[in-house]
Amino acid sequence: MADLRAALVAGLNRAFRQSDVGSALIEDVAQEALLRIVDRVGTFRGESRFLTWAMAIATRSMLSHLRRAQWKNVSLDEMAAAGLIPRLATVVSNDEDLDRLRLMDVVRAAIENDLTDRQRQIIQAELAGVPPDVIAERMGSNRNAVYKLVHDARARLKRAILAAGWTPDSVKSVLKGFDTNG
Amino acid sequence: MAEQRPGVKALVEQALSVLPQELGCDSCADYLAAYADYRLGGRTPPDSLKGVGEHLDRCEACLEEFKLLLDAVQGARDSLGGQHDL
């Protein structure tokens, strides 16, 4: 047990070395993960090495902790508002900019008109950078259910983009501009 | 220059690459350790784990978790003197 705990601490230190995580938090999360591992050890199916399985539990615990802390005191409505795609500038300097404006218009209109309220809220929260586990927590749901809503919303956005006359290739070409100008 | 916001490009790419059936995040997490072991061993994951790879291609949050897991496992192994398991 001491070896496992030490390995969890070492693993968390390595994975989160670039985050602002103190050693006290690492120790706390490792201890919390250890209890969880003991509690769930009967569900270990042997599909991976035990160490990898245990480390996955510890990594998820730390990530959840950091994500919850980052979005603490922010409501789902506020998250969604932060992800609104703004109306775009109408003055453009070239055809590439115009194409990007047109594509953004299609995406914004599809988010506004083609998604359910729940789908819109989640997609906008994702655009604001909110991870699905935080969204799920705010919704009193789980990550699978949130991902299903995201999946269905993406399918509707795809239909809207294609219905507006875009092809996968033409979208890809415009998206290249995002890399250089976005 | 047209205004853009971060994440819109990813959203459009994810929309266009949507599959009829995809694993959810919790289901992906269930198999993440097994998938990680294949990747850490430099082996191609079997077809039974194909859905994990597809999900990671479309979910930035799970991809972040996966990358951290790879790093964490390496750190844990190093602490055990290179042992791959307890």
PDB file of C-alpha atoms in Angstrom:
ATOM      1  CA  MET A   1       0.000   0.000   0.000  1.00  0.00           C
ATOM      2  CA  ALA A   2       2.868   2.367   0.805  1.00  0.00           C
ATOM      3  CA  ASP A   3       4.463   1.578  -2.564  1.00  0.00           C
ATOM      4  CA  LEU A   4       1.209   2.317  -4.376  1.00  0.00           C
ATOM      5  CA  ARG A   5       0.741   5.586  -2.527  1.00  0.00           C
ATOM      6  CA  ALA A   6       4.322   6.642  -3.320  1.00  0.00           C
ATOM      7  CA  ALA A   7       3.800   5.723  -6.980  1.00  0.00           C
ATOM      8  CA  LEU A   8       0.576   7.750  -7.127  1.00  0.00           C
ATOM      9  CA  VAL A   9       2.342  10.772  -5.648  1.00  0.00           C
ATOM     10  CA  ALA A  10       5.235  10.410  -8.100  1.00  0.00           C
ATOM     11  CA  GLY A  11       2.848  10.029 -11.029  1.00  0.00           C
ATOM     12  CA  LEU A  12       0.759  13.042 -10.056  1.00  0.00           C
ATOM     13  CA  ASN A  13       3.889  15.130  -9.503  1.00  0.00           C
ATOM     14  CA  ARG A  14       5.106  14.248 -12.981  1.00  0.00           C
ATOM     15  CA  ALA A  15       1.794  14.758 -14.798  1.00  0.00           C
ATOM     16  CA  PHE A  16       0.856  18.015 -13.086  1.00  0.00           C
ATOM     17  CA  ARG A  17       4.339  19.522 -12.822  1.00  0.00           C
ATOM     18  CA  GLN A  18       3.335  22.409 -15.085  1.00  0.00           C
ATOM     19  CA  SER A  19       0.163  23.202 -13.162  1.00  0.00           C
ATOM     20  CA  ASP A  20       0.151  25.361 -10.083  1.00  0.00           C
ATOM     21  CA  VAL A  21      -0.274  22.374  -7.777  1.00  0.00           C
ATOM     22  CA  GLY A  22       1.370  22.289  -4.374  1.00  0.00           C
ATOM     23  CA  SER A  23       2.758  19.162  -2.740  1.00  0.00           C
ATOM     24  CA  ALA A  24       0.015  19.262  -0.084  1.00  0.00           C
ATOM     25  CA  LEU A  25      -2.686  18.980  -2.746  1.00  0.00           C
ATOM     26  CA  ILE A  26      -0.799  16.156  -4.473  1.00  0.00           C
ATOM     27  CA  GLU A  27      -0.615  14.275  -1.161  1.00  0.00           C
ATOM     28  CA  ASP A  28      -4.316  14.901  -0.452  1.00  0.00           C
ATOM     29  CA  VAL A  29      -5.446  13.748  -3.891  1.00  0.00           C
ATOM     30  CA  ALA A  30      -3.187  10.680  -3.756  1.00  0.00           C
ATOM     31  CA  GLN A  31      -4.707   9.734  -0.411  1.00  0.00           C
ATOM     32  CA  GLU A  32      -8.254  10.307  -1.731  1.00  0.00           C
ATOM     33  CA  ALA A  33      -7.420   8.246  -4.820  1.00  0.00           C
ATOM     34  CA  LEU A  34      -5.973   5.465  -2.677  1.00  0.00           C
ATOM     35  CA  LEU A  35      -9.258   5.149  -0.787  1.00  0.00           C
ATOM     36  CA  ARG A  36     -11.142   5.116  -4.081  1.00  0.00           C
ATOM     37  CA  ILE A  37      -8.822   2.432  -5.480  1.00  0.00           C
ATOM     38  CA  VAL A  38      -9.323   0.243  -2.418  1.00  0.00           C
ATOM     39  CA  ASP A  39     -13.061   0.772  -2.706  1.00  0.00           C
ATOM     40  CA  ARG A  40     -13.118  -0.180  -6.408  1.00  0.00           C
ATOM     41  CA  VAL A  41     -10.449  -2.854  -6.520  1.00  0.00           C
ATOM     42  CA  GLY A  42     -13.162  -5.488  -7.017  1.00  0.00           C
ATOM     43  CA  THR A  43     -14.091  -3.843 -10.325  1.00  0.00           C
ATOM     44  CA  PHE A  44     -10.523  -4.118 -11.708  1.00  0.00           C
ATOM     45  CA  ARG A  45     -10.937  -6.349 -14.756  1.00  0.00           C
ATOM     46  CA  GLY A  46      -7.288  -6.920 -15.574  1.00  0.00           C
ATOM     47  CA  GLU A  47      -7.601  -5.241 -18.989  1.00  0.00           C
ATOM     48  CA  SER A  48      -4.660  -3.017 -18.093  1.00  0.00           C
ATOM     49  CA  ARG A  49      -1.770  -3.132 -15.670  1.00  0.00           C
ATOM     50  CA  PHE A  50      -2.951  -2.489 -12.130  1.00  0.00           C
ATOM     51  CA  LEU A  51      -0.624   0.508 -11.819  1.00  0.00           C
ATOM     52  CA  THR A  52      -2.097   2.118 -14.958  1.00  0.00           C
ATOM     53  CA  TRP A  53      -5.637   1.502 -13.703  1.00  0.00           C
ATOM     54  CA  ALA A  54      -4.819   3.008 -10.310  1.00  0.00           C
ATOM     55  CA  MET A  55      -3.012   5.951 -11.875  1.00  0.00           C
ATOM     56  CA  ALA A  56      -6.048   6.624 -14.082  1.00  0.00           C
ATOM     57  CA  ILE A  57      -8.185   6.983 -10.971  1.00  0.00           C
ATOM     58  CA  ALA A  58      -5.680   9.340  -9.347  1.00  0.00           C
ATOM     59  CA  THR A  59      -5.196  11.407 -12.505  1.00  0.00           C
ATOM     60  CA  ARG A  60      -8.945  11.830 -12.927  1.00  0.00           C
ATOM     61  CA  SER A  61      -9.304  12.857  -9.280  1.00  0.00           C
ATOM     62  CA  MET A  62      -6.678  15.567  -9.655  1.00  0.00           C
ATOM     63  CA  LEU A  63      -8.032  16.816 -12.964  1.00  0.00           C
ATOM     64  CA  SER A  64     -11.579  16.964 -11.574  1.00  0.00           C
ATOM     65  CA  HIS A  65     -10.331  18.853  -8.554  1.00  0.00           C
ATOM     66  CA  LEU A  66      -8.504  21.430 -10.692  1.00  0.00           C
ATOM     67  CA  ARG A  67     -11.377  21.831 -13.137  1.00  0.00           C
ATOM     68  CA  ARG A  68     -13.939  22.275 -10.358  1.00  0.00           C
ATOM     69  CA  ALA A  69     -11.716  24.854  -8.689  1.00  0.00           C
ATOM     70  CA  GLN A  70     -11.269  26.757 -11.950  1.00  0.00           C
ATOM     71  CA  TRP A  71     -15.015  27.049 -12.554  1.00  0.00           C
ATOM     72  CA  LYS A  72     -16.044  27.405  -8.925  1.00  0.00           C
ATOM     73  CA  ASN A  73     -18.872  29.907  -8.406  1.00  0.00           C
ATOM     74  CA  VAL A  74     -19.590  30.190 -12.152  1.00  0.00           C
ATOM     75  CA  SER A  75     -23.118  29.199 -13.132  1.00  0.00           C
ATOM     76  CA  LEU A  76     -23.946  27.207 -16.244  1.00  0.00           C
ATOM     77  CA  ASP A  77     -25.741  30.257 -17.675  1.00  0.00           C
ATOM     78  CA  GLU A  78     -22.611  32.355 -17.178  1.00  0.00           C
ATOM     79  CA  MET A  79     -20.483  29.653 -18.793  1.00  0.00           C
ATOM     80  CA  ALA A  80     -22.818  29.541 -21.788  1.00  0.00           C
ATOM     81  CA  ALA A  81     -22.842  33.335 -22.099  1.00  0.00           C
ATOM     82  CA  ALA A  82     -19.035  33.309 -22.210  1.00  0.00           C
ATOM     83  CA  GLY A  83     -19.191  31.024 -25.234  1.00  0.00           C
ATOM     84  CA  LEU A  84     -21.471  33.158 -27.387  1.00  0.00           C
ATOM     85  CA  ILE A  85     -20.081  33.624 -30.870  1.00  0.00           C
ATOM     86  CA  PRO A  86     -20.188  37.398 -31.403  1.00  0.00           C
ATOM     87  CA  ARG A  87     -21.654  39.033 -34.460  1.00  0.00           C
ATOM     88  CA  LEU A  88     -18.738  39.481 -36.778  1.00  0.00           C
ATOM     89  CA  ALA A  89     -17.222  42.578 -38.276  1.00  0.00           C
ATOM     90  CA  THR A  90     -18.797  43.358 -41.632  1.00  0.00           C
ATOM     91  CA  VAL A  91     -15.719  44.970 -43.144  1.00  0.00           C
ATOM     92  CA  VAL A  92     -13.437  42.352 -44.609  1.00  0.00           C
ATOM     93  CA  SER A  93     -10.188  42.718 -46.442  1.00  0.00           C
ATOM     94  CA  ASN A  94     -10.267  39.725 -48.767  1.00  0.00           C
ATOM     95  CA  ASP A  95     -12.237  36.716 -49.988  1.00  0.00           C
ATOM     96  CA  GLU A  96     -10.770  34.412 -47.354  1.00  0.00           C
ATOM     97  CA  ASP A  97     -12.071  36.663 -44.589  1.00  0.00           C
ATOM     98  CA  LEU A  98     -15.441  36.797 -46.294  1.00  0.00           C
ATOM     99  CA  ASP A  99     -15.593  32.993 -46.444  1.00  0.00           C
ATOM    100  CA  ARG A 100     -14.738  32.782 -42.763  1.00  0.00           C
ATOM    101  CA  LEU A 101     -17.473  35.297 -41.975  1.00  0.00           C
ATOM    102  CA  ARG A 102     -19.987  33.260 -43.966  1.00  0.00           C
ATOM    103  CA  LEU A 103     -19.018  30.022 -42.246  1.00  0.00           C
ATOM    104  CA  MET A 104     -19.177  31.652 -38.821  1.00  0.00           C
ATOM    105  CA  ASP A 105     -22.589  33.048 -39.682  1.00  0.00           C
ATOM    106  CA  VAL A 106     -23.830  29.558 -40.531  1.00  0.00           C
ATOM    107  CA  VAL A 107     -22.431  28.121 -37.309  1.00  0.00           C
ATOM    108  CA  ARG A 108     -23.824  30.937 -35.168  1.00  0.00           C
ATOM    109  CA  ALA A 109     -27.249  30.707 -36.808  1.00  0.00           C
ATOM    110  CA  ALA A 110     -27.292  26.924 -36.391  1.00  0.00           C
ATOM    111  CA  ILE A 111     -26.413  27.239 -32.696  1.00  0.00           C
ATOM    112  CA  GLU A 112     -29.197  29.800 -32.266  1.00  0.00           C
ATOM    113  CA  ASN A 113     -31.878  28.101 -34.327  1.00  0.00           C
ATOM    114  CA  ASP A 114     -31.166  24.392 -34.754  1.00  0.00           C
ATOM    115  CA  LEU A 115     -30.135  23.284 -31.265  1.00  0.00           C
ATOM    116  CA  THR A 116     -32.300  22.569 -28.263  1.00  0.00           C
ATOM    117  CA  ASP A 117     -31.855  24.926 -25.305  1.00  0.00           C
ATOM    118  CA  ARG A 118     -29.831  22.292 -23.473  1.00  0.00           C
ATOM    119  CA  GLN A 119     -27.625  21.564 -26.491  1.00  0.00           C
ATOM    120  CA  ARG A 120     -27.039  25.299 -27.037  1.00  0.00           C
ATOM    121  CA  GLN A 121     -26.098  25.805 -23.402  1.00  0.00           C
ATOM    122  CA  ILE A 122     -23.584  22.965 -23.483  1.00  0.00           C
ATOM    123  CA  ILE A 123     -22.025  23.849 -26.843  1.00  0.00           C
ATOM    124  CA  GLN A 124     -21.566  27.471 -25.761  1.00  0.00           C
ATOM    125  CA  ALA A 125     -20.099  26.366 -22.435  1.00  0.00           C
ATOM    126  CA  GLU A 126     -17.662  24.153 -24.362  1.00  0.00           C
ATOM    127  CA  LEU A 127     -16.770  27.113 -26.575  1.00  0.00           C
ATOM    128  CA  ALA A 128     -15.968  29.001 -23.377  1.00  0.00           C
ATOM    129  CA  GLY A 129     -13.577  26.171 -22.516  1.00  0.00           C
ATOM    130  CA  VAL A 130     -15.649  24.485 -19.822  1.00  0.00           C
ATOM    131  CA  PRO A 131     -14.869  20.748 -19.646  1.00  0.00           C
ATOM    132  CA  PRO A 132     -17.741  18.234 -19.793  1.00  0.00           C
ATOM    133  CA  ASP A 133     -17.257  16.964 -16.240  1.00  0.00           C
ATOM    134  CA  VAL A 134     -17.853  20.477 -14.884  1.00  0.00           C
ATOM    135  CA  ILE A 135     -20.890  20.910 -17.144  1.00  0.00           C
ATOM    136  CA  ALA A 136     -22.221  17.544 -15.985  1.00  0.00           C
ATOM    137  CA  GLU A 137     -21.778  18.510 -12.354  1.00  0.00           C
ATOM    138  CA  ARG A 138     -23.649  21.786 -12.861  1.00  0.00           C
ATOM    139  CA  MET A 139     -26.452  19.954 -14.648  1.00  0.00           C
ATOM    140  CA  GLY A 140     -26.668  17.252 -12.003  1.00  0.00           C
ATOM    141  CA  SER A 141     -25.913  14.784 -14.789  1.00  0.00           C
ATOM    142  CA  ASN A 142     -23.003  12.594 -15.881  1.00  0.00           C
ATOM    143  CA  ARG A 143     -20.346  12.929 -18.567  1.00  0.00           C
ATOM    144  CA  ASN A 144     -21.923  10.302 -20.825  1.00  0.00           C
ATOM    145  CA  ALA A 145     -25.227  12.183 -20.878  1.00  0.00           C
ATOM    146  CA  VAL A 146     -23.471  15.486 -21.555  1.00  0.00           C
ATOM    147  CA  TYR A 147     -21.423  13.945 -24.357  1.00  0.00           C
ATOM    148  CA  LYS A 148     -24.598  12.523 -25.929  1.00  0.00           C
ATOM    149  CA  LEU A 149     -26.056  16.043 -26.031  1.00  0.00           C
ATOM    150  CA  VAL A 150     -22.792  17.352 -27.509  1.00  0.00           C
ATOM    151  CA  HIS A 151     -22.748  14.562 -30.078  1.00  0.00           C
ATOM    152  CA  ASP A 152     -26.322  15.247 -31.186  1.00  0.00           C
ATOM    153  CA  ALA A 153     -25.636  18.982 -31.297  1.00  0.00           C
ATOM    154  CA  ARG A 154     -22.571  18.441 -33.485  1.00  0.00           C
ATOM    155  CA  ALA A 155     -24.635  16.287 -35.843  1.00  0.00           C
ATOM    156  CA  ARG A 156     -27.178  19.111 -36.174  1.00  0.00           C
ATOM    157  CA  LEU A 157     -24.410  21.649 -36.802  1.00  0.00           C
ATOM    158  CA  LYS A 158     -22.957  19.394 -39.479  1.00  0.00           C
ATOM    159  CA  ARG A 159     -26.349  19.143 -41.192  1.00  0.00           C
ATOM    160  CA  ALA A 160     -26.725  22.943 -41.085  1.00  0.00           C
ATOM    161  CA  ILE A 161     -23.231  23.555 -42.500  1.00  0.00           C
ATOM    162  CA  LEU A 162     -23.774  21.106 -45.370  1.00  0.00           C
ATOM    163  CA  ALA A 163     -27.297  22.421 -46.009  1.00  0.00           C
ATOM    164  CA  ALA A 164     -25.834  25.919 -46.390  1.00  0.00           C
ATOM    165  CA  GLY A 165     -23.874  24.674 -49.394  1.00  0.00           C
ATOM    166  CA  TRP A 166     -20.520  24.021 -47.736  1.00  0.00           C
ATOM    167  CA  THR A 167     -18.645  20.841 -48.518  1.00  0.00           C
ATOM    168  CA  PRO A 168     -16.157  19.143 -46.182  1.00  0.00           C
ATOM    169  CA  ASP A 169     -13.355  20.290 -48.503  1.00  0.00           C
ATOM    170  CA  SER A 170     -14.486  23.900 -48.664  1.00  0.00           C
ATOM    171  CA  VAL A 171     -14.838  24.008 -44.878  1.00  0.00           C
ATOM    172  CA  LYS A 172     -11.378  22.481 -44.495  1.00  0.00           C
ATOM    173  CA  SER A 173      -9.955  25.150 -46.757  1.00  0.00           C
ATOM    174  CA  VAL A 174     -11.541  27.934 -44.707  1.00  0.00           C
ATOM    175  CA  LEU A 175     -10.444  26.329 -41.450  1.00  0.00           C
ATOM    176  CA  LYS A 176      -6.846  26.484 -42.643  1.00  0.00           C
ATOM    177  CA  GLY A 177      -7.226  30.246 -42.446  1.00  0.00           C
ATOM    178  CA  PHE A 178      -8.035  29.890 -38.756  1.00  0.00           C
ATOM    179  CA  ASP A 179      -4.547  28.534 -38.192  1.00  0.00           C
ATOM    180  CA  THR A 180      -2.871  31.537 -39.715  1.00  0.00           C
ATOM    181  CA  ASN A 181      -5.379  34.232 -38.805  1.00  0.00           C
ATOM    182  CA  GLY A 182      -7.356  32.867 -35.880  1.00  0.00           C
TER     183      GLY A 182
ATOM    184  CA  MET B   1      -9.578  40.571 -40.590  1.00  0.00           C
ATOM    185  CA  ALA B   2     -12.618  38.632 -39.499  1.00  0.00           C
ATOM    186  CA  GLU B   3     -13.043  38.215 -35.746  1.00  0.00           C
ATOM    187  CA  GLN B   4     -12.890  34.689 -34.414  1.00  0.00           C
ATOM    188  CA  ARG B   5     -13.008  33.036 -31.028  1.00  0.00           C
ATOM    189  CA  PRO B   6     -10.942  30.126 -29.848  1.00  0.00           C
ATOM    190  CA  GLY B   7     -12.786  26.838 -30.001  1.00  0.00           C
ATOM    191  CA  VAL B   8     -14.941  27.621 -33.032  1.00  0.00           C
ATOM    192  CA  LYS B   9     -12.525  25.893 -35.381  1.00  0.00           C
ATOM    193  CA  ALA B  10     -12.496  22.827 -33.151  1.00  0.00           C
ATOM    194  CA  LEU B  11     -16.287  22.876 -32.965  1.00  0.00           C
ATOM    195  CA  VAL B  12     -16.631  22.920 -36.755  1.00  0.00           C
ATOM    196  CA  GLU B  13     -14.052  20.155 -37.159  1.00  0.00           C
ATOM    197  CA  GLN B  14     -15.759  18.048 -34.510  1.00  0.00           C
ATOM    198  CA  ALA B  15     -19.144  18.637 -36.141  1.00  0.00           C
ATOM    199  CA  LEU B  16     -17.900  17.532 -39.544  1.00  0.00           C
ATOM    200  CA  SER B  17     -16.217  14.436 -38.141  1.00  0.00           C
ATOM    201  CA  VAL B  18     -19.163  13.321 -36.028  1.00  0.00           C
ATOM    202  CA  LEU B  19     -19.775   9.569 -36.167  1.00  0.00           C
ATOM    203  CA  PRO B  20     -23.188   7.861 -35.980  1.00  0.00           C
ATOM    204  CA  GLN B  21     -22.177   6.151 -32.740  1.00  0.00           C
ATOM    205  CA  GLU B  22     -19.539   7.424 -30.333  1.00  0.00           C
ATOM    206  CA  LEU B  23     -18.458   6.425 -26.852  1.00  0.00           C
ATOM    207  CA  GLY B  24     -19.378   8.840 -24.084  1.00  0.00           C
ATOM    208  CA  CYS B  25     -16.750  10.306 -21.755  1.00  0.00           C
ATOM    209  CA  ASP B  26     -17.481   7.928 -18.855  1.00  0.00           C
ATOM    210  CA  SER B  27     -17.377   4.895 -21.165  1.00  0.00           C
ATOM    211  CA  CYS B  28     -14.095   6.150 -22.628  1.00  0.00           C
ATOM    212  CA  ALA B  29     -12.714   6.552 -19.095  1.00  0.00           C
ATOM    213  CA  ASP B  30     -13.578   2.926 -18.334  1.00  0.00           C
ATOM    214  CA  TYR B  31     -11.145   1.767 -21.029  1.00  0.00           C
ATOM    215  CA  LEU B  32      -8.581   4.564 -20.847  1.00  0.00           C
ATOM    216  CA  ALA B  33      -6.070   2.588 -18.768  1.00  0.00           C
ATOM    217  CA  ALA B  34      -6.150  -0.351 -21.181  1.00  0.00           C
ATOM    218  CA  TYR B  35      -5.779   2.010 -24.144  1.00  0.00           C
ATOM    219  CA  ALA B  36      -2.890   3.777 -22.367  1.00  0.00           C
ATOM    220  CA  ASP B  37      -1.035   0.498 -21.824  1.00  0.00           C
ATOM    221  CA  TYR B  38      -1.105  -0.209 -25.558  1.00  0.00           C
ATOM    222  CA  ARG B  39       0.172   3.256 -26.347  1.00  0.00           C
ATOM    223  CA  LEU B  40       2.845   3.142 -23.633  1.00  0.00           C
ATOM    224  CA  GLY B  41       4.015  -0.175 -25.013  1.00  0.00           C
ATOM    225  CA  GLY B  42       4.165   1.239 -28.536  1.00  0.00           C
ATOM    226  CA  ARG B  43       1.507  -1.202 -29.678  1.00  0.00           C
ATOM    227  CA  THR B  44      -1.585  -0.541 -31.783  1.00  0.00           C
ATOM    228  CA  PRO B  45      -4.723  -0.873 -29.667  1.00  0.00           C
ATOM    229  CA  PRO B  46      -7.050  -3.683 -30.811  1.00  0.00           C
ATOM    230  CA  ASP B  47     -10.340  -3.077 -32.610  1.00  0.00           C
ATOM    231  CA  SER B  48     -12.182  -3.584 -29.339  1.00  0.00           C
ATOM    232  CA  LEU B  49     -10.655  -0.258 -28.177  1.00  0.00           C
ATOM    233  CA  LYS B  50     -11.268   1.573 -31.457  1.00  0.00           C
ATOM    234  CA  GLY B  51     -14.048   3.619 -29.850  1.00  0.00           C
ATOM    235  CA  VAL B  52     -11.613   5.020 -27.295  1.00  0.00           C
ATOM    236  CA  GLY B  53      -9.347   6.403 -30.012  1.00  0.00           C
ATOM    237  CA  GLU B  54     -12.327   7.830 -31.886  1.00  0.00           C
ATOM    238  CA  HIS B  55     -13.558   9.524 -28.731  1.00  0.00           C
ATOM    239  CA  LEU B  56     -10.132  10.986 -27.933  1.00  0.00           C
ATOM    240  CA  ASP B  57     -10.024  12.453 -31.457  1.00  0.00           C
ATOM    241  CA  ARG B  58     -13.254  14.327 -30.715  1.00  0.00           C
ATOM    242  CA  CYS B  59     -13.125  15.194 -27.017  1.00  0.00           C
ATOM    243  CA  GLU B  60     -10.463  17.642 -25.891  1.00  0.00           C
ATOM    244  CA  ALA B  61     -11.188  17.086 -22.197  1.00  0.00           C
ATOM    245  CA  CYS B  62     -10.676  13.332 -22.419  1.00  0.00           C
ATOM    246  CA  LEU B  63      -7.609  13.809 -24.611  1.00  0.00           C
ATOM    247  CA  GLU B  64      -6.136  16.047 -21.921  1.00  0.00           C
ATOM    248  CA  GLU B  65      -6.872  13.370 -19.324  1.00  0.00           C
ATOM    249  CA  PHE B  66      -5.273  10.713 -21.531  1.00  0.00           C
ATOM    250  CA  LYS B  67      -2.066  12.710 -22.057  1.00  0.00           C
ATOM    251  CA  LEU B  68      -1.798  13.373 -18.333  1.00  0.00           C
ATOM    252  CA  LEU B  69      -2.323   9.671 -17.649  1.00  0.00           C
ATOM    253  CA  LEU B  70       0.528   8.685 -19.986  1.00  0.00           C
ATOM    254  CA  ASP B  71       2.784  11.128 -18.190  1.00  0.00           C
ATOM    255  CA  ALA B  72       1.611  10.030 -14.743  1.00  0.00           C
ATOM    256  CA  VAL B  73       2.200   6.346 -15.476  1.00  0.00           C
ATOM    257  CA  GLN B  74       5.735   7.119 -16.641  1.00  0.00           C
ATOM    258  CA  GLY B  75       6.331   9.047 -13.417  1.00  0.00           C
ATOM    259  CA  ALA B  76       4.922   6.221 -11.316  1.00  0.00           C
ATOM    260  CA  ARG B  77       7.058   3.649 -13.146  1.00  0.00           C
ATOM    261  CA  ASP B  78      10.177   5.749 -12.666  1.00  0.00           C
ATOM    262  CA  SER B  79       9.464   5.939  -8.939  1.00  0.00           C
ATOM    263  CA  LEU B  80       9.358   2.150  -8.881  1.00  0.00           C
ATOM    264  CA  GLY B  81      12.760   1.920 -10.488  1.00  0.00           C
ATOM    265  CA  GLY B  82      11.379   1.226 -13.940  1.00  0.00           C
ATOM    266  CA  GLN B  83       8.970  -1.491 -12.841  1.00  0.00           C
ATOM    267  CA  HIS B  84       5.840  -1.467 -15.004  1.00  0.00           C
ATOM    268  CA  ASP B  85       3.534  -2.737 -12.286  1.00  0.00           C
ATOM    269  CA  LEU B  86       3.289  -3.331  -8.567  1.00  0.00           C
TER     270      LEU B  86
END
